Amino acid sequence: MANTVGIDVGGTSLRAAVVDPAGRIIDRERVPTPNSAEALEDALAHVVRRLEHRNPVSAVGLAVAGFLDTDRSTVRFAPHLPWRSVNVQKRMQDRLNIPVLLEHDCNSAAWGEYVFGAAVGATNVAMIAIGTGIGGALIFNDELYRGFYGTAPEFGHLQVVPNGRPCACGKLGCFERYCSGTALVDTALELMVSNPDLPTELNRDVTPESELTGRRVVQAARAGDILALRAVDDFAHWLGTGIALVADVFDPELIVIAGGVSSSGDLFIEKARQVYRQHLTGSGYRPFAKIKQAELGDDAGQVGVARLARKLITEEA
Ligand SMILES: [Zn+2]
């Protein structure tokens, strides 16, 4: 039996799933994320009780987009959640009377891919999750690598362009400022200004009433829009550059590209792979890491953290 619950605790919604031992989602709940710590804990408890009522569960995993302490009981800080130095594990365990586990959201997703998705069979994996920014995770010799203080890895803020685009983190030229949904828009807008003669249908999207989105740029690129294709090409270049940096430090056997943008991987993965191969130190004299798209989509975090929560009740990884 031993089904477990995995909850993706995001800034806009709580996405909960009952996951069976084979990684299948057998039930789901989704509610908006409340904006006080107390209301958030109430909502989590409520969602778990509703799921429990329909399917008995033995443990709960929470995938949290934020900084956790080294024993992963306390959320130190999460930019889009109300918890500040709160021992969420204890508070939720006291309320639910079953074991509760906390994990970083990217680590959770990487674990889902490792056990059930794109990274099955690999032992050393780097995941680059591309959305509005970049999230990262490392699996090192079949274990999640979190760093000594629990905050590794931050691939998104590796500097790829000295004195480049400003980043919310305070630095200039971070990887995610050139390779993310947001970056794709910035690049398209820059190209419109610097190459006014490039034909593009995206001009129509840039009005005082509307805003260009990464999704729109991808859509235009798919339709053959020259400017959008150039923006995607630039994105692919920086993705390959970033992959080479990660590979230089970590030497993984597999790199999984995840996040919202990964579903459009057919547009940029081949170019990124070429750039990675050119930039890798010692290229030509060492094996290349495989580069794959994630397979579990939005479910990866819930499935992964539910699987990690199983460790609280069984010896199974
Ligand atoms: Zn940054």
GROMACS .gro file of C-alpha atoms and ligand atoms in nm:
model
  318
    1MET     CA    1   0.000   0.000   0.000
    2ALA     CA    2   0.194   0.297   0.132
    3ASN     CA    3   0.073   0.572  -0.095
    4THR     CA    4   0.219   0.912  -0.013
    5VAL     CA    5   0.115   1.270  -0.084
    6GLY     CA    6   0.337   1.511  -0.277
    7ILE     CA    7   0.251   1.880  -0.270
    8ASP     CA    8   0.407   2.144  -0.488
    9VAL     CA    9   0.390   2.449  -0.260
   10GLY     CA   10   0.406   2.727  -0.517
   11GLY     CA   11   0.351   3.100  -0.489
   12THR     CA   12   0.012   3.088  -0.666
   13SER     CA   13  -0.122   2.739  -0.597
   14LEU     CA   14  -0.082   2.429  -0.386
   15ARG     CA   15  -0.082   2.130  -0.620
   16ALA     CA   16  -0.125   1.808  -0.428
   17ALA     CA   17  -0.124   1.448  -0.550
   18VAL     CA   18  -0.155   1.103  -0.402
   19VAL     CA   19   0.128   0.901  -0.557
   20ASP     CA   20   0.146   0.523  -0.550
   21PRO     CA   21   0.473   0.325  -0.510
   22ALA     CA   22   0.506   0.299  -0.890
   23GLY     CA   23   0.502   0.679  -0.924
   24ARG     CA   24   0.149   0.700  -1.062
   25ILE     CA   25  -0.073   0.987  -0.954
   26ILE     CA   26  -0.403   0.839  -0.836
   27ASP     CA   27  -0.572   1.152  -0.698
   28ARG     CA   28  -0.523   1.528  -0.708
   29GLU     CA   29  -0.622   1.852  -0.535
   30ARG     CA   30  -0.537   2.209  -0.621
   31VAL     CA   31  -0.612   2.523  -0.419
   32PRO     CA   32  -0.480   2.883  -0.428
   33THR     CA   33  -0.186   2.961  -0.197
   34PRO     CA   34  -0.301   3.172   0.101
   35ASN     CA   35  -0.080   3.467   0.195
   36SER     CA   36  -0.033   3.418   0.571
   37ALA     CA   37   0.171   3.136   0.726
   38GLU     CA   38  -0.121   3.021   0.939
   39ALA     CA   39  -0.368   3.014   0.651
   40LEU     CA   40  -0.112   2.834   0.434
   41GLU     CA   41  -0.068   2.560   0.697
   42ASP     CA   42  -0.447   2.535   0.733
   43ALA     CA   43  -0.483   2.494   0.357
   44LEU     CA   44  -0.212   2.226   0.343
   45ALA     CA   45  -0.373   2.032   0.629
   46HIS     CA   46  -0.713   2.062   0.466
   47VAL     CA   47  -0.589   1.937   0.129
   48VAL     CA   48  -0.411   1.640   0.288
   49ARG     CA   49  -0.722   1.546   0.491
   50ARG     CA   50  -0.940   1.558   0.181
   51LEU     CA   51  -0.702   1.332  -0.011
   52GLU     CA   52  -0.656   1.102   0.289
   53HIS     CA   53  -1.029   1.063   0.316
   54ARG     CA   54  -1.041   0.913  -0.036
   55ASN     CA   55  -0.708   0.721  -0.029
   56PRO     CA   56  -0.516   0.630   0.288
   57VAL     CA   57  -0.165   0.781   0.284
   58SER     CA   58   0.140   0.723   0.506
   59ALA     CA   59   0.354   1.034   0.465
   60VAL     CA   60   0.355   1.380   0.307
   61GLY     CA   61   0.625   1.553   0.104
   62LEU     CA   62   0.626   1.929   0.051
   63ALA     CA   63   0.820   2.067  -0.247
   64VAL     CA   64   0.904   2.426  -0.153
   65ALA     CA   65   1.045   2.701  -0.374
   66GLY     CA   66   1.275   2.853  -0.113
   67PHE     CA   67   1.574   2.813   0.114
   68LEU     CA   68   1.556   2.531   0.369
   69ASP     CA   69   1.790   2.476   0.662
   70THR     CA   70   2.041   2.191   0.648
   71ASP     CA   71   1.816   1.931   0.812
   72ARG     CA   72   1.525   2.046   0.592
   73SER     CA   73   1.281   2.100   0.877
   74THR     CA   74   1.269   2.478   0.854
   75VAL     CA   75   1.190   2.713   0.567
   76ARG     CA   76   1.436   2.997   0.612
   77PHE     CA   77   1.306   3.214   0.334
   78ALA     CA   78   1.085   3.169   0.030
   79PRO     CA   79   1.034   3.475  -0.190
   80HIS     CA   80   0.675   3.386  -0.287
   81LEU     CA   81   0.560   3.218   0.037
   82PRO     CA   82   0.485   3.369   0.382
   83TRP     CA   83   0.715   3.138   0.586
   84ARG     CA   84   1.018   3.308   0.745
   85SER     CA   85   1.233   3.077   0.962
   86VAL     CA   86   0.937   2.850   1.037
   87ASN     CA   87   0.981   2.484   1.134
   88VAL     CA   88   0.721   2.371   0.883
   89GLN     CA   89   0.804   2.003   0.923
   90LYS     CA   90   0.722   2.004   1.296
   91ARG     CA   91   0.416   2.224   1.260
   92MET     CA   92   0.266   2.008   0.985
   93GLN     CA   93   0.357   1.678   1.152
   94ASP     CA   94   0.188   1.793   1.473
   95ARG     CA   95  -0.128   1.871   1.279
   96LEU     CA   96  -0.138   1.570   1.048
   97ASN     CA   97   0.001   1.296   1.274
   98ILE     CA   98   0.195   1.140   0.985
   99PRO     CA   99   0.560   1.197   0.882
  100VAL     CA  100   0.623   1.512   0.677
  101LEU     CA  101   0.927   1.582   0.460
  102LEU     CA  102   1.039   1.911   0.306
  103GLU     CA  103   1.249   1.940  -0.007
  104HIS     CA  104   1.345   2.218  -0.245
  105ASP     CA  105   1.112   2.221  -0.545
  106CYS     CA  106   1.384   2.168  -0.808
  107ASN     CA  107   1.538   1.886  -0.606
  108SER     CA  108   1.194   1.727  -0.583
  109ALA     CA  109   1.144   1.750  -0.959
  110ALA     CA  110   1.493   1.611  -1.024
  111TRP     CA  111   1.420   1.317  -0.793
  112GLY     CA  112   1.095   1.251  -0.980
  113GLU     CA  113   1.286   1.242  -1.311
  114TYR     CA  114   1.558   1.025  -1.156
  115VAL     CA  115   1.319   0.759  -1.022
  116PHE     CA  116   1.047   0.767  -1.289
  117GLY     CA  117   1.138   0.996  -1.580
  118ALA     CA  118   1.418   1.117  -1.807
  119ALA     CA  119   1.701   1.030  -1.565
  120VAL     CA  120   1.612   0.667  -1.489
  121GLY     CA  121   1.933   0.462  -1.481
  122ALA     CA  122   2.169   0.760  -1.452
  123THR     CA  123   2.378   0.808  -1.137
  124ASN     CA  124   2.515   1.163  -1.188
  125VAL     CA  125   2.262   1.411  -1.319
  126ALA     CA  126   2.237   1.788  -1.344
  127MET     CA  127   1.893   1.935  -1.400
  128ILE     CA  128   1.848   2.283  -1.545
  129ALA     CA  129   1.487   2.395  -1.501
  130ILE     CA  130   1.404   2.690  -1.724
  131GLY     CA  131   1.097   2.903  -1.652
  132THR     CA  132   1.083   3.274  -1.569
  133GLY     CA  133   1.430   3.213  -1.422
  134ILE     CA  134   1.654   2.908  -1.390
  135GLY     CA  135   1.637   2.649  -1.116
  136GLY     CA  136   1.889   2.372  -1.074
  137ALA     CA  137   1.941   2.038  -0.906
  138LEU     CA  138   2.226   1.789  -0.884
  139ILE     CA  139   2.216   1.417  -0.825
  140PHE     CA  140   2.562   1.301  -0.729
  141ASN     CA  141   2.627   0.924  -0.705
  142ASP     CA  142   2.255   0.852  -0.670
  143GLU     CA  143   2.195   1.114  -0.399
  144LEU     CA  144   2.067   1.469  -0.416
  145TYR     CA  145   2.357   1.708  -0.364
  146ARG     CA  146   2.242   2.011  -0.163
  147GLY     CA  147   2.572   2.169  -0.061
  148PHE     CA  148   2.702   2.202   0.294
  149TYR     CA  149   2.454   2.475   0.388
  150GLY     CA  150   2.170   2.329   0.186
  151THR     CA  151   2.140   2.591  -0.088
  152ALA     CA  152   2.323   2.436  -0.385
  153PRO     CA  153   2.303   2.465  -0.679
  154GLU     CA  154   2.224   2.812  -0.813
  155PHE     CA  155   2.302   2.769  -1.182
  156GLY     CA  156   2.081   3.065  -1.277
  157HIS     CA  157   2.316   3.320  -1.124
  158LEU     CA  158   2.642   3.205  -1.279
  159GLN     CA  159   2.772   3.508  -1.463
  160VAL     CA  160   2.789   3.442  -1.837
  161VAL     CA  161   2.822   3.801  -1.963
  162PRO     CA  162   3.053   4.043  -1.776
  163ASN     CA  163   2.864   4.370  -1.725
  164GLY     CA  164   2.561   4.216  -1.895
  165ARG     CA  165   2.190   4.251  -1.825
  166PRO     CA  166   2.107   4.341  -1.463
  167CYS     CA  167   1.959   4.059  -1.255
  168ALA     CA  168   1.719   4.074  -0.958
  169CYS     CA  169   1.992   3.907  -0.750
  170GLY     CA  170   2.199   4.228  -0.774
  171LYS     CA  171   2.462   4.101  -1.017
  172LEU     CA  172   2.507   4.165  -1.389
  173GLY     CA  173   2.500   3.914  -1.673
  174CYS     CA  174   2.356   3.611  -1.491
  175PHE     CA  175   2.284   3.293  -1.692
  176GLU     CA  176   1.907   3.325  -1.635
  177ARG     CA  177   1.908   3.678  -1.779
  178TYR     CA  178   2.003   3.521  -2.116
  179CYS     CA  179   1.836   3.181  -2.094
  180SER     CA  180   1.480   3.186  -1.955
  181GLY     CA  181   1.129   3.276  -2.065
  182THR     CA  182   1.194   3.632  -1.951
  183ALA     CA  183   1.527   3.644  -2.132
  184LEU     CA  184   1.366   3.527  -2.455
  185VAL     CA  185   1.139   3.833  -2.444
  186ASP     CA  186   1.429   4.068  -2.361
  187THR     CA  187   1.632   3.930  -2.650
  188ALA     CA  188   1.340   3.965  -2.893
  189LEU     CA  189   1.284   4.327  -2.783
  190GLU     CA  190   1.656   4.406  -2.817
  191LEU     CA  191   1.659   4.255  -3.166
  192MET     CA  192   1.361   4.471  -3.267
  193VAL     CA  193   1.551   4.782  -3.164
  194SER     CA  194   1.890   4.686  -3.308
  195ASN     CA  195   1.756   4.530  -3.630
  196PRO     CA  196   1.450   4.734  -3.728
  197ASP     CA  197   1.460   4.580  -4.076
  198LEU     CA  198   1.424   4.221  -3.956
  199PRO     CA  199   1.077   4.106  -4.059
  200THR     CA  200   0.867   4.001  -3.758
  201GLU     CA  201   0.506   3.956  -3.664
  202LEU     CA  202   0.597   4.020  -3.300
  203ASN     CA  203   0.580   4.398  -3.357
  204ARG     CA  204   0.205   4.360  -3.328
  205ASP     CA  205   0.243   4.220  -2.974
  206VAL     CA  206   0.445   4.512  -2.847
  207THR     CA  207   0.187   4.780  -2.777
  208PRO     CA  208   0.109   4.985  -2.466
  209GLU     CA  209  -0.183   4.746  -2.400
  210SER     CA  210  -0.006   4.416  -2.443
  211GLU     CA  211   0.313   4.254  -2.335
  212LEU     CA  212   0.529   4.011  -2.525
  213THR     CA  213   0.567   3.669  -2.359
  214GLY     CA  214   0.823   3.393  -2.395
  215ARG     CA  215   0.544   3.163  -2.508
  216ARG     CA  216   0.456   3.406  -2.788
  217VAL     CA  217   0.817   3.426  -2.905
  218VAL     CA  218   0.833   3.045  -2.918
  219GLN     CA  219   0.505   3.032  -3.108
  220ALA     CA  220   0.631   3.285  -3.363
  221ALA     CA  221   0.959   3.095  -3.401
  222ARG     CA  222   0.762   2.779  -3.474
  223ALA     CA  223   0.574   2.970  -3.744
  224GLY     CA  224   0.908   3.070  -3.900
  225ASP     CA  225   0.928   3.432  -3.781
  226ILE     CA  226   1.285   3.541  -3.857
  227LEU     CA  227   1.332   3.763  -3.552
  228ALA     CA  228   1.177   3.508  -3.315
  229LEU     CA  229   1.403   3.239  -3.461
  230ARG     CA  230   1.705   3.461  -3.392
  231ALA     CA  231   1.591   3.513  -3.032
  232VAL     CA  232   1.553   3.137  -2.985
  233ASP     CA  233   1.894   3.083  -3.144
  234ASP     CA  234   2.047   3.327  -2.894
  235PHE     CA  235   1.869   3.145  -2.610
  236ALA     CA  236   2.012   2.814  -2.736
  237HIS     CA  237   2.361   2.964  -2.751
  238TRP     CA  238   2.345   3.068  -2.385
  239LEU     CA  239   2.191   2.739  -2.281
  240GLY     CA  240   2.483   2.554  -2.441
  241THR     CA  241   2.727   2.793  -2.272
  242GLY     CA  242   2.562   2.734  -1.933
  243ILE     CA  243   2.555   2.357  -1.979
  244ALA     CA  244   2.930   2.365  -2.054
  245LEU     CA  245   2.994   2.560  -1.731
  246VAL     CA  246   2.791   2.313  -1.527
  247ALA     CA  247   2.961   2.020  -1.698
  248ASP     CA  248   3.309   2.168  -1.641
  249VAL     CA  249   3.244   2.175  -1.265
  250PHE     CA  250   3.036   1.865  -1.220
  251ASP     CA  251   3.108   1.630  -1.515
  252PRO     CA  252   2.762   1.466  -1.513
  253GLU     CA  253   2.660   1.178  -1.738
  254LEU     CA  254   2.325   1.340  -1.809
  255ILE     CA  255   2.181   1.690  -1.820
  256VAL     CA  256   1.803   1.714  -1.799
  257ILE     CA  257   1.641   2.030  -1.934
  258ALA     CA  258   1.318   2.090  -1.742
  259GLY     CA  259   1.073   2.372  -1.674
  260GLY     CA  260   0.805   2.537  -1.886
  261VAL     CA  261   1.041   2.607  -2.175
  262SER     CA  262   1.156   2.245  -2.202
  263SER     CA  263   0.844   2.141  -2.391
  264SER     CA  264   0.978   2.349  -2.681
  265GLY     CA  265   1.316   2.175  -2.665
  266ASP     CA  266   1.299   2.063  -3.028
  267LEU     CA  267   1.355   2.430  -3.121
  268PHE     CA  268   1.681   2.477  -2.929
  269ILE     CA  269   1.832   2.158  -2.783
  270GLU     CA  270   2.035   2.061  -3.089
  271LYS     CA  271   2.198   2.406  -3.113
  272ALA     CA  272   2.258   2.408  -2.735
  273ARG     CA  273   2.422   2.067  -2.764
  274GLN     CA  274   2.658   2.193  -3.037
  275VAL     CA  275   2.756   2.501  -2.832
  276TYR     CA  276   2.808   2.286  -2.521
  277ARG     CA  277   3.038   2.056  -2.718
  278GLN     CA  278   3.240   2.353  -2.848
  279HIS     CA  279   3.270   2.516  -2.504
  280LEU     CA  280   3.343   2.212  -2.287
  281THR     CA  281   3.700   2.217  -2.159
  282GLY     CA  282   3.900   1.938  -2.323
  283SER     CA  283   3.631   1.891  -2.586
  284GLY     CA  284   3.722   1.608  -2.823
  285TYR     CA  285   3.927   1.427  -2.560
  286ARG     CA  286   3.650   1.333  -2.316
  287PRO     CA  287   3.299   1.190  -2.339
  288PHE     CA  288   3.007   1.430  -2.366
  289ALA     CA  289   2.717   1.426  -2.124
  290LYS     CA  290   2.381   1.329  -2.269
  291ILE     CA  291   2.130   1.613  -2.284
  292LYS     CA  292   1.760   1.521  -2.255
  293GLN     CA  293   1.428   1.693  -2.203
  294ALA     CA  294   1.241   1.622  -1.880
  295GLU     CA  295   0.958   1.370  -1.912
  296LEU     CA  296   0.725   1.429  -1.616
  297GLY     CA  297   0.631   1.790  -1.689
  298ASP     CA  298   0.448   1.977  -1.410
  299ASP     CA  299   0.400   1.656  -1.212
  300ALA     CA  300   0.773   1.600  -1.152
  301GLY     CA  301   0.787   1.794  -0.822
  302GLN     CA  302   0.482   1.625  -0.671
  303VAL     CA  303   0.587   1.277  -0.781
  304GLY     CA  304   0.947   1.333  -0.667
  305VAL     CA  305   0.867   1.473  -0.324
  306ALA     CA  306   0.603   1.203  -0.264
  307ARG     CA  307   0.872   0.949  -0.347
  308LEU     CA  308   1.120   1.115  -0.110
  309ALA     CA  309   0.854   1.108   0.164
  310ARG     CA  310   0.839   0.728   0.122
  311LYS     CA  311   1.189   0.718   0.273
  312LEU     CA  312   1.030   0.823   0.602
  313ILE     CA  313   0.825   0.503   0.613
  314THR     CA  314   1.022   0.245   0.410
  315GLU     CA  315   1.384   0.177   0.317
  316GLU     CA  316   1.297   0.224  -0.049
  317ALA     CA  317   1.460   0.512  -0.238
  318ZN      ZN  318   2.142   3.679  -1.083
   0.00000   0.00000   0.00000
